[in-house]
Short mmCIF file of C-alpha atoms in Angstrom, two decimals:
data_model
loop_
_atom_site.label_atom_id
_atom_site.label_comp_id
_atom_site.label_asym_id
_atom_site.label_seq_id
_atom_site.Cartn_x
_atom_site.Cartn_y
_atom_site.Cartn_z
CA MET A 1 -35.98 -11.30 13.87
CA ARG A 2 -35.99 -11.80 10.13
CA THR A 3 -32.33 -10.70 9.78
CA ARG A 4 -31.20 -12.98 12.60
CA LEU A 5 -32.89 -15.91 10.96
CA PHE A 6 -31.33 -15.04 7.58
CA THR A 7 -27.85 -14.78 9.18
CA ALA A 8 -28.24 -18.15 10.91
CA MET A 9 -29.45 -19.84 7.73
CA CYS A 10 -26.56 -18.35 5.73
CA CYS A 11 -24.04 -19.79 8.16
CA LEU A 12 -25.76 -23.14 8.14
CA VAL A 13 -25.74 -23.27 4.40
CA LEU A 14 -22.03 -22.42 4.29
CA ALA A 15 -21.20 -25.12 6.86
CA ILE A 16 -23.30 -27.78 5.02
CA SER A 17 -21.73 -26.75 1.64
CA ALA A 18 -18.24 -27.34 3.18
CA PHE A 19 -19.06 -31.09 3.35
CA SER A 20 -19.90 -31.46 -0.30
CA GLN A 21 -17.85 -28.80 -2.21
CA GLN A 22 -15.48 -25.91 -1.90
CA VAL A 23 -17.22 -22.59 -1.56
CA SER A 24 -15.77 -19.28 -2.61
CA THR A 25 -14.60 -17.30 0.43
CA MET A 26 -12.24 -14.99 -1.30
CA PRO A 27 -12.42 -11.35 -0.12
CA ARG A 28 -14.77 -9.43 -2.40
CA ILE A 29 -16.36 -6.06 -2.63
CA ILE A 30 -19.79 -6.65 -4.08
CA ASP A 31 -21.25 -3.15 -4.04
CA PRO A 32 -19.01 -0.80 -6.05
CA LYS A 33 -19.98 2.08 -3.77
CA VAL A 34 -17.80 0.53 -1.01
CA LYS A 35 -14.42 2.14 -1.10
CA SER A 36 -11.21 2.29 1.01
CA LEU A 37 -11.81 -0.90 3.09
CA GLN A 38 -9.18 -1.51 5.76
CA VAL A 39 -9.08 -4.23 8.48
CA ALA A 40 -6.08 -4.04 10.79
CA PRO A 41 -5.05 -3.90 14.42
CA VAL A 42 -5.89 -0.51 15.89
CA ASN A 43 -2.32 0.23 16.97
CA ASN A 44 -0.80 -0.49 13.56
CA LEU A 45 -2.66 -0.38 10.27
CA TYR A 46 0.28 -1.95 8.47
CA LEU A 47 0.07 -5.29 10.33
CA PRO A 48 -2.09 -8.22 9.14
CA PRO A 49 -5.70 -8.52 10.47
CA ILE A 50 -4.97 -10.90 13.35
CA TYR A 51 -6.47 -10.47 16.80
CA VAL A 52 -4.61 -12.19 19.70
CA MET A 53 -7.19 -13.51 22.18
CA GLY A 54 -7.31 -11.56 25.47
CA SER A 55 -5.27 -8.58 24.13
CA ASP A 56 -6.33 -4.99 24.01
CA ASN A 57 -5.14 -4.69 20.37
CA VAL A 58 -8.53 -5.20 18.74
CA LEU A 59 -9.11 -5.10 14.96
CA ASN A 60 -10.42 -1.89 13.33
CA VAL A 61 -12.75 -2.15 10.35
CA ASN A 62 -13.06 1.10 8.34
CA PHE A 63 -14.67 1.80 4.96
CA ASP A 64 -16.60 4.37 2.96
CA TYR A 65 -19.97 4.14 1.24
CA LEU A 66 -20.29 6.62 -1.58
CA ASP A 67 -23.78 8.11 -1.40
CA TYR A 68 -25.65 11.25 -0.30
CA ASP A 69 -27.83 9.34 2.08
CA VAL A 70 -26.77 7.25 5.10
CA HIS A 71 -27.17 3.48 4.92
CA TYR A 72 -27.85 1.60 8.12
CA LEU A 73 -25.53 -1.38 8.11
CA ARG A 74 -25.04 -4.60 10.05
CA TYR A 75 -22.36 -7.28 10.16
CA SER A 76 -21.92 -10.92 11.03
CA VAL A 77 -19.06 -13.45 11.00
CA THR A 78 -18.50 -17.05 9.86
CA HIS A 79 -15.84 -19.29 11.39
CA CYS A 80 -13.56 -21.01 8.85
CA ASN A 81 -10.80 -23.58 8.90
CA ALA A 82 -7.20 -23.06 7.76
CA ASN A 83 -8.13 -23.22 4.13
CA TRP A 84 -10.87 -20.59 4.63
CA GLN A 85 -13.67 -23.04 4.12
CA PRO A 86 -16.52 -22.82 6.71
CA SER A 87 -15.92 -25.00 9.74
CA THR A 88 -18.63 -27.29 11.21
CA LEU A 89 -18.92 -25.19 14.38
CA VAL A 90 -22.34 -23.66 15.05
CA GLN A 91 -22.66 -19.97 15.72
CA SER A 92 -23.06 -20.41 19.47
CA GLU A 93 -19.75 -22.16 19.65
CA TYR A 94 -17.72 -19.27 18.19
CA VAL A 95 -19.76 -16.11 18.93
CA SER A 96 -21.33 -14.99 22.20
CA GLY A 97 -24.90 -13.88 21.89
CA PHE A 98 -26.39 -13.21 18.43
CA ASN A 99 -24.09 -13.35 15.43
CA GLU A 100 -24.97 -9.87 14.11
CA ALA A 101 -24.47 -6.33 15.27
CA ASP A 102 -25.23 -2.86 13.96
CA ILE A 103 -22.54 -0.42 12.83
CA THR A 104 -23.31 2.67 14.86
CA ASP A 105 -20.17 4.68 14.32
CA TYR A 106 -20.49 6.51 11.01
CA ALA A 107 -20.06 10.08 9.84
CA GLN A 108 -20.83 12.10 6.69
CA SER A 109 -18.05 13.41 4.54
CA ASN A 110 -17.32 17.12 4.89
CA SER A 111 -16.01 19.67 2.37
CA THR A 112 -15.55 16.98 -0.34
CA PHE A 113 -16.87 16.92 -3.93
CA VAL A 114 -17.59 13.23 -3.59
CA HIS A 115 -20.23 12.59 -1.01
CA TYR A 116 -19.82 9.52 1.22
CA TYR A 117 -20.34 8.13 4.72
CA ASN A 118 -17.35 6.75 6.67
CA TYR A 119 -18.05 3.66 8.81
CA ASN A 120 -15.98 2.36 11.61
CA PHE A 121 -16.11 -0.44 14.23
CA THR A 122 -13.81 -2.75 16.12
CA LEU A 123 -13.73 -6.58 16.59
CA PRO A 124 -14.21 -8.07 19.11
CA ASN A 125 -16.49 -5.70 20.95
CA ALA A 126 -19.24 -5.57 23.58
CA ASP A 127 -21.78 -6.76 21.02
CA MET A 128 -19.62 -9.55 19.61
CA GLN A 129 -17.18 -11.65 21.51
CA LEU A 130 -15.22 -14.29 19.55
CA LEU A 131 -14.92 -17.56 21.43
CA LYS A 132 -12.72 -19.68 19.13
CA SER A 133 -9.42 -19.03 17.41
CA GLY A 134 -9.05 -19.52 13.68
CA ASN A 135 -10.14 -17.80 10.51
CA TYR A 136 -13.26 -15.65 10.16
CA LEU A 137 -15.22 -14.18 7.27
CA LEU A 138 -16.81 -10.82 7.98
CA SER A 139 -19.96 -9.95 6.02
CA VAL A 140 -21.49 -6.41 5.97
CA TYR A 141 -24.98 -5.89 4.68
CA GLU A 142 -28.00 -3.57 4.78
CA GLN A 143 -30.09 -3.67 8.03
CA ASP A 144 -33.35 -3.69 6.13
CA ASP A 145 -32.15 -5.99 3.35
CA PRO A 146 -29.77 -8.63 4.76
CA GLU A 147 -29.64 -10.31 1.40
CA LYS A 148 -27.86 -7.25 0.00
CA VAL A 149 -24.25 -8.05 1.15
CA LEU A 150 -21.93 -5.09 0.48
CA PHE A 151 -18.59 -6.92 0.96
CA ILE A 152 -16.97 -9.95 2.50
CA THR A 153 -13.51 -9.75 4.07
CA ARG A 154 -11.21 -11.89 6.15
CA PHE A 155 -9.54 -11.74 9.58
CA SER A 156 -8.06 -14.23 12.09
CA VAL A 157 -8.14 -14.82 15.80
CA CYS A 158 -4.99 -16.26 17.40
CA GLU A 159 -4.30 -18.05 20.66
CA ASN A 160 -0.67 -17.17 20.57
CA VAL A 161 0.37 -20.20 22.60
CA VAL A 162 3.48 -21.08 20.51
CA GLY A 163 6.31 -19.07 19.20
CA VAL A 164 6.71 -18.79 15.41
CA HIS A 165 10.11 -17.65 14.16
CA VAL A 166 10.38 -16.76 10.50
CA GLU A 167 13.53 -16.22 8.45
CA ALA A 168 13.88 -15.25 4.84
CA THR A 169 17.10 -15.42 2.85
CA SER A 170 18.24 -14.93 -0.71
CA ARG A 171 20.58 -17.97 -0.42
CA THR A 172 18.03 -20.44 -1.69
CA ASP A 173 17.94 -23.99 -2.93
CA VAL A 174 17.55 -22.77 -6.47
CA ASP A 175 19.86 -19.75 -6.59
CA TYR A 176 22.30 -17.68 -4.53
CA ASN A 177 21.53 -13.92 -4.38
CA GLY A 178 19.56 -14.38 -7.57
CA SER A 179 15.86 -13.85 -8.10
CA HIS A 180 14.31 -15.84 -5.23
CA GLN A 181 13.94 -15.80 -1.46
CA GLN A 182 13.51 -18.84 0.73
CA VAL A 183 11.47 -19.00 3.95
CA SER A 184 12.29 -21.18 6.95
CA ILE A 185 10.03 -21.57 9.95
CA VAL A 186 10.65 -22.79 13.51
CA VAL A 187 7.65 -23.39 15.78
CA GLU A 188 8.58 -23.40 19.51
CA GLY A 189 6.41 -24.64 22.31
CA LYS A 190 6.42 -26.91 25.38
CA GLN A 191 7.47 -30.46 24.75
CA GLY A 192 4.43 -32.52 24.15
CA GLN A 193 2.25 -29.52 23.66
CA ILE A 194 1.33 -30.73 20.18
CA ALA A 195 0.70 -34.47 20.25
CA ASP A 196 1.24 -35.26 16.56
CA PRO A 197 3.02 -32.37 14.74
CA TYR A 198 3.40 -34.43 11.49
CA ASN A 199 -0.36 -34.93 11.06
CA GLU A 200 -2.21 -32.16 13.02
CA LEU A 201 -0.49 -28.92 11.98
CA THR A 202 -1.00 -26.70 8.92
CA ALA A 203 1.49 -23.74 8.22
CA VAL A 204 0.23 -21.03 5.82
CA VAL A 205 2.77 -18.64 4.34
CA THR A 206 1.79 -15.35 2.77
CA GLN A 207 3.98 -12.83 0.94
CA ASN A 208 2.97 -9.16 1.24
CA SER A 209 -0.69 -10.00 2.11
CA ARG A 210 -1.23 -11.45 -1.33
CA THR A 211 -3.85 -14.31 -1.58
CA ASP A 212 -2.85 -15.54 -5.02
CA ASN A 213 0.49 -17.11 -4.09
CA GLU A 214 -0.20 -18.33 -0.55
CA VAL A 215 1.43 -21.58 0.40
CA TYR A 216 -0.05 -24.36 2.59
CA LEU A 217 2.21 -26.86 4.23
CA THR A 218 0.83 -29.92 6.02
CA ARG A 219 4.02 -31.63 7.05
CA PRO A 220 7.15 -30.15 8.74
CA LEU A 221 10.71 -31.10 7.81
CA MET A 222 11.56 -32.32 11.30
CA VAL A 223 10.47 -32.34 14.93
CA SER A 224 12.81 -32.11 17.88
CA SER A 225 12.43 -31.36 21.53
CA GLY A 226 10.11 -28.38 21.70
CA GLN A 227 10.79 -27.38 18.12
CA ILE A 228 9.02 -28.00 14.79
CA THR A 229 10.97 -26.99 11.66
CA TYR A 230 9.74 -26.22 8.13
CA ASP A 231 12.71 -25.78 5.76
CA HIS A 232 14.30 -26.82 2.41
CA ASN A 233 10.83 -27.14 0.89
CA PRO A 234 10.42 -26.05 -2.74
CA ALA A 235 7.06 -24.50 -1.79
CA LEU A 236 8.87 -22.06 0.55
CA ILE A 237 10.86 -20.53 -2.35
CA PHE A 238 9.19 -17.33 -3.55
CA PRO A 239 10.09 -15.03 -6.47
CA ALA A 240 11.73 -12.02 -4.78
CA GLY A 241 9.83 -9.31 -6.61
CA ASN A 242 10.78 -5.64 -6.20
CA GLU A 243 10.08 -2.83 -3.80
CA TYR A 244 6.57 -1.52 -4.15
CA ARG A 245 6.06 1.66 -6.15
CA ARG A 246 4.69 4.66 -4.22
CA ILE A 247 2.40 7.57 -4.96
CA GLU A 248 0.73 10.21 -2.80
CA THR A 249 -2.38 12.35 -3.27
CA VAL A 250 -2.38 13.92 0.16
CA ASN A 251 -2.59 17.48 -1.12
CA LEU A 252 -4.88 18.40 -3.99
CA HIS A 253 -3.43 21.92 -4.45
CA SER A 254 0.19 20.91 -5.07
CA LEU A 255 2.04 18.09 -6.72
CA ASN A 256 2.65 15.04 -4.69
CA MET A 257 5.00 12.07 -4.92
CA GLY A 258 4.63 10.33 -8.30
CA VAL A 259 2.01 12.79 -9.58
CA GLU A 260 2.43 14.78 -12.75
CA ARG A 261 -0.57 17.02 -12.49
CA ILE A 262 -3.92 17.39 -10.56
CA GLN A 263 -6.96 18.88 -12.21
CA TYR A 264 -10.60 19.17 -11.37
CA PHE A 265 -13.18 18.13 -13.99
CA GLU A 266 -16.68 18.02 -12.50
CA PRO A 267 -17.52 16.04 -10.52
CA TYR A 268 -14.05 14.64 -9.66
CA TYR A 269 -10.48 15.68 -9.05
CA HIS A 270 -8.14 13.82 -11.43
CA ALA A 271 -4.56 12.86 -10.53
CA THR A 272 -2.41 11.96 -13.60
CA LEU A 273 0.57 9.92 -12.42
CA ARG A 274 3.98 10.00 -13.91
CA ILE A 275 4.41 7.25 -16.50
CA ASP A 276 5.86 4.17 -14.91
CA GLN A 277 8.79 2.30 -16.51
CA PRO A 278 9.39 -1.44 -16.47
CA ARG A 279 12.09 -2.38 -13.92
CA ALA A 280 12.88 -6.00 -14.80
CA GLN A 281 16.16 -5.04 -16.49
CA SER A 282 17.05 -2.19 -14.17
CA PRO A 283 19.41 -2.47 -11.15
CA TYR A 284 17.82 -2.86 -7.74
CA LEU A 285 17.02 0.37 -5.97
CA TYR A 286 16.05 0.38 -2.31
CA ASP A 287 12.97 2.34 -1.36
CA GLN A 288 11.31 2.14 2.06
CA THR A 289 7.74 1.04 1.37
CA GLN A 290 4.91 -0.45 3.43
CA HIS A 291 4.77 -3.78 1.65
CA GLY A 292 1.73 -2.90 -0.43
CA HIS A 293 -0.32 -1.17 2.22
CA PHE A 294 -2.02 2.32 1.99
CA THR A 295 -2.82 5.18 4.30
CA ILE A 296 -5.81 7.55 4.03
CA ARG A 297 -4.55 11.07 4.57
CA ASN A 298 -5.41 14.63 3.71
CA ALA A 299 -2.48 16.89 4.50
CA GLU A 300 -4.76 19.94 4.68
CA SER A 301 -7.09 18.55 7.28
CA ASP A 302 -7.00 17.07 10.79
CA TYR A 303 -9.96 14.80 9.92
CA SER A 304 -8.75 12.58 7.12
CA ALA A 305 -11.44 9.99 7.53
CA THR A 306 -14.23 12.35 6.52
CA GLU A 307 -12.44 15.33 4.86
CA SER A 308 -10.36 13.40 2.28
CA ASP A 309 -11.76 13.59 -1.19
CA TYR A 310 -11.91 10.90 -3.86
CA VAL A 311 -9.60 11.29 -6.88
CA VAL A 312 -9.74 9.60 -10.23
CA THR A 313 -6.19 8.30 -10.25
CA HIS A 314 -4.71 7.63 -13.70
CA PHE A 315 -1.98 4.88 -13.73
CA SER A 316 0.11 4.24 -16.80
CA LEU A 317 3.05 2.02 -17.67
CA ALA A 318 5.28 2.45 -20.80
CA SER A 319 5.45 -0.96 -22.53
CA ASP A 320 5.15 -2.81 -25.74
CA GLN A 321 1.97 -4.88 -25.87
CA LEU A 322 2.33 -8.13 -23.99
CA THR A 323 0.65 -11.35 -25.12
CA GLY A 324 -0.40 -14.59 -23.45
CA GLY A 325 -1.86 -13.10 -20.29
CA HIS A 326 -3.06 -9.92 -18.54
CA LEU A 327 -1.48 -7.12 -16.54
CA TYR A 328 -2.99 -5.97 -13.23
CA LEU A 329 -2.45 -3.33 -10.56
CA GLN A 330 -1.83 -4.92 -7.19
CA GLY A 331 -1.71 -3.49 -3.65
CA ALA A 332 -3.78 -3.62 -0.47
CA PHE A 333 -6.19 -1.12 -2.08
CA THR A 334 -7.11 -3.67 -4.75
CA GLN A 335 -7.88 -6.56 -2.34
CA GLY A 336 -11.40 -7.72 -2.90
CA LEU A 337 -12.08 -5.53 -5.87
CA PRO A 338 -13.29 -7.17 -9.09
CA ALA A 339 -10.43 -8.06 -11.30
CA SER A 340 -11.80 -5.93 -14.10
CA SER A 341 -11.26 -2.76 -12.06
CA CYS A 342 -7.53 -3.48 -11.63
CA LEU A 343 -6.91 -4.60 -15.20
CA MET A 344 -4.44 -2.54 -17.21
CA HIS A 345 -5.58 -1.77 -20.79
CA TYR A 346 -3.21 -1.34 -23.69
CA ASP A 347 -3.28 1.92 -25.61
CA ALA A 348 -1.39 1.29 -28.92
CA GLN A 349 -1.32 4.97 -29.84
CA SER A 350 0.73 5.90 -26.75
CA SER A 351 2.46 2.49 -26.23
CA THR A 352 1.25 2.41 -22.64
CA TYR A 353 -0.89 0.28 -20.36
CA THR A 354 -3.41 2.36 -18.46
CA CYS A 355 -5.88 1.95 -15.62
CA ASP A 356 -8.11 4.57 -13.92
CA MET A 357 -9.23 4.05 -10.34
CA LEU A 358 -11.30 6.18 -7.95
CA LEU A 359 -9.09 6.39 -4.82
CA LYS A 360 -9.40 8.33 -1.61
CA GLN A 361 -6.62 10.87 -0.87
CA GLY A 362 -3.68 9.16 0.72
CA ALA A 363 -0.37 7.35 0.27
CA TYR A 364 -0.48 4.13 -1.73
CA ASN A 365 1.88 1.23 -2.48
CA TYR A 366 1.34 -0.66 -5.74
CA GLN A 367 3.04 -2.98 -8.25
CA TYR A 368 2.26 -4.53 -11.61
CA LEU A 369 1.52 -8.26 -11.75
CA TRP A 370 1.50 -10.31 -14.93
CA VAL A 371 -1.00 -13.16 -14.87
CA PRO A 372 -0.41 -15.71 -17.73
CA ASP A 373 -3.46 -17.15 -19.40
CA GLY A 374 -4.80 -20.26 -17.63
CA THR A 375 -3.25 -19.33 -14.27
CA SER A 376 -4.35 -17.28 -11.32
CA VAL A 377 -0.93 -16.51 -9.72
CA GLY A 378 0.56 -13.09 -10.46
CA GLN A 379 4.17 -12.86 -11.59
CA THR A 380 6.50 -9.93 -10.78
CA ALA A 381 9.40 -11.00 -13.18
CA LEU A 382 8.11 -9.53 -16.38
CA VAL A 383 7.52 -5.94 -15.40
CA GLU A 384 8.84 -5.35 -11.86
CA GLY A 385 11.69 -7.86 -11.90
CA ASP A 386 12.76 -10.26 -9.11
CA LYS A 387 15.58 -8.74 -7.10
CA TYR A 388 17.04 -10.82 -4.20
CA GLN A 389 17.61 -7.67 -2.10
CA THR A 390 13.82 -6.80 -1.92
CA SER A 391 12.28 -6.37 1.55
CA ASN A 392 9.17 -8.56 1.61
CA GLU A 393 6.66 -9.18 4.38
CA TYR A 394 6.34 -12.92 5.04
CA LEU A 395 3.53 -13.87 7.36
CA VAL A 396 3.36 -17.47 8.77
CA LYS A 397 0.28 -18.71 10.55
CA ILE A 398 0.32 -22.10 12.44
CA TYR A 399 -2.98 -24.01 12.74
CA ASP A 400 -3.55 -27.05 14.91
CA ARG A 401 -6.27 -29.68 14.65
CA PRO A 402 -5.68 -32.49 17.19
CA SER A 403 -7.39 -35.89 16.51
CA GLY A 404 -11.11 -35.60 17.15
CA GLU A 405 -11.20 -31.76 16.97
CA ARG A 406 -13.83 -30.16 14.71
CA TYR A 407 -11.96 -27.02 13.62
CA ASP A 408 -8.47 -25.58 12.99
CA ARG A 409 -7.14 -23.61 15.92
CA LEU A 410 -4.78 -20.75 15.12
CA ILE A 411 -2.12 -21.25 17.81
CA GLY A 412 0.56 -18.85 16.71
CA TYR A 413 1.93 -16.54 13.98
CA GLY A 414 5.19 -14.76 13.02
CA ILE A 415 6.24 -12.07 10.57
CA ASN A 416 9.59 -11.46 8.86
CA PHE A 417 10.51 -8.35 6.89
CA GLY A 418 13.48 -9.17 4.79
CA GLY A 419 15.17 -11.43 2.25
CA LYS A 420 18.57 -9.85 1.89
#
C-alpha cells in the first residue's frame, strides 16, 4: 500500500510540476550497479522503443544489476507529452489497474567473475496495459524502498493511424554531396482526419537515437489532399557524421574485432582496444553498422544473458589536446549514463584521449562526439568527420493534439536508413 501511494504521489507531483516549470525527464541511470540496459521491440533489438497499440510486438526491457544478492524490483510508468514533459492525465486514464508491477523474471549470472542478476520483462503485459498513445517514462525501483529509483528510461506507444514517409538526401539546401543530410517528411492519412494540421501537429526527428540533437517541428511546409509535408526547413538539415566504429568482446580467449589484447587482472577481464585515429580528414569508408546499437553476446555460451562476463574496456584516441570543450564516447550503451563516465580524458604522455568503461561481453557501436563549452549538442565534425555518404537512422514521430485535447497522441512514425 505504501509503495502504491508513493507511486501515485510521484506521478501527481510530476503532473503538477509540468504546469509551473520544465522537469528533467532525460533517461538516466541513477544506481551505478545498473548495467547493459536495453529497451526495444522483442522481434528486433535494433529498432526504437515504440509499441504499436494492438500489436504482438511488445517492448522488451532487459538490464543487469551487479551484486551477489538478488534485489526485488518494481516498475511504474508516467505518461508524457511530445516534449517528454508529464501530461495532465491521471494514472487511471493511461494505465489499467495499479500503476506498478513486480519484476518476476530474473536470473543469477553463471560462470562469470563479475556477479550480477539479469532482469527481464515486457511492456505492455498482463499486469500493465497502456491505454493511451504517446510518450512514457519507465521508472524501476526497489520493492521495499520505492524512493530508491535505479533508473529512468523512455519508450513510446503509437496508434499507427497515419503513414509517415521519411527521406534523407545529401543534396541539401546548404551543400550538395558535402557534409550534411536533409530530411523530408510526408504524412499520409484520410482527408479531414486531422482537423488543423498547421496548429495541432508536432513532428519530432531523431538521428541515430541521439537525444542531444533532436528536432521539434510545430508547423508543416504545406498541406494538400490527404498529405502533410515537412521539407526545406533548416532544422531538418543534419551534419552527416560518419559510420559508427565497431568493437567486439564476444570471446575472452581470443582477439576480437578492434581488440589489441585481453588480460585478466583480479577481479576483472580487461580489453585494451586498438588506438583509434581521427577520421575527419580521411576519405569515407563504408562499414555496415547498427547505427549506434549494441548486442550482448558470449560466443562461447548459448546463454549470453547470464553467462556473459563484464570487461573493463579501454578506449583510446590518438589526438593532440583539444581546447574549448570536451570529448565524449557516444553509443546506445552510453544512453542514460552520467556524462562523467563517458568523458574522454587527455593523457599528455601518450598524446591520446582515454576512457575506461565496464561493459558486458558483446558487439558495440560507438563514436566520438565533441561538445563545445556552453553547449549540449555533440559535434561529429572535429574527430569523426561529416561524410555525406554516411548511412544514418532518421526516426520521425508525429504527435497530434486536437483542440480541447489534454495530451499529445502519437499517431504514426517512420524510419529512414540512408543519406546517400
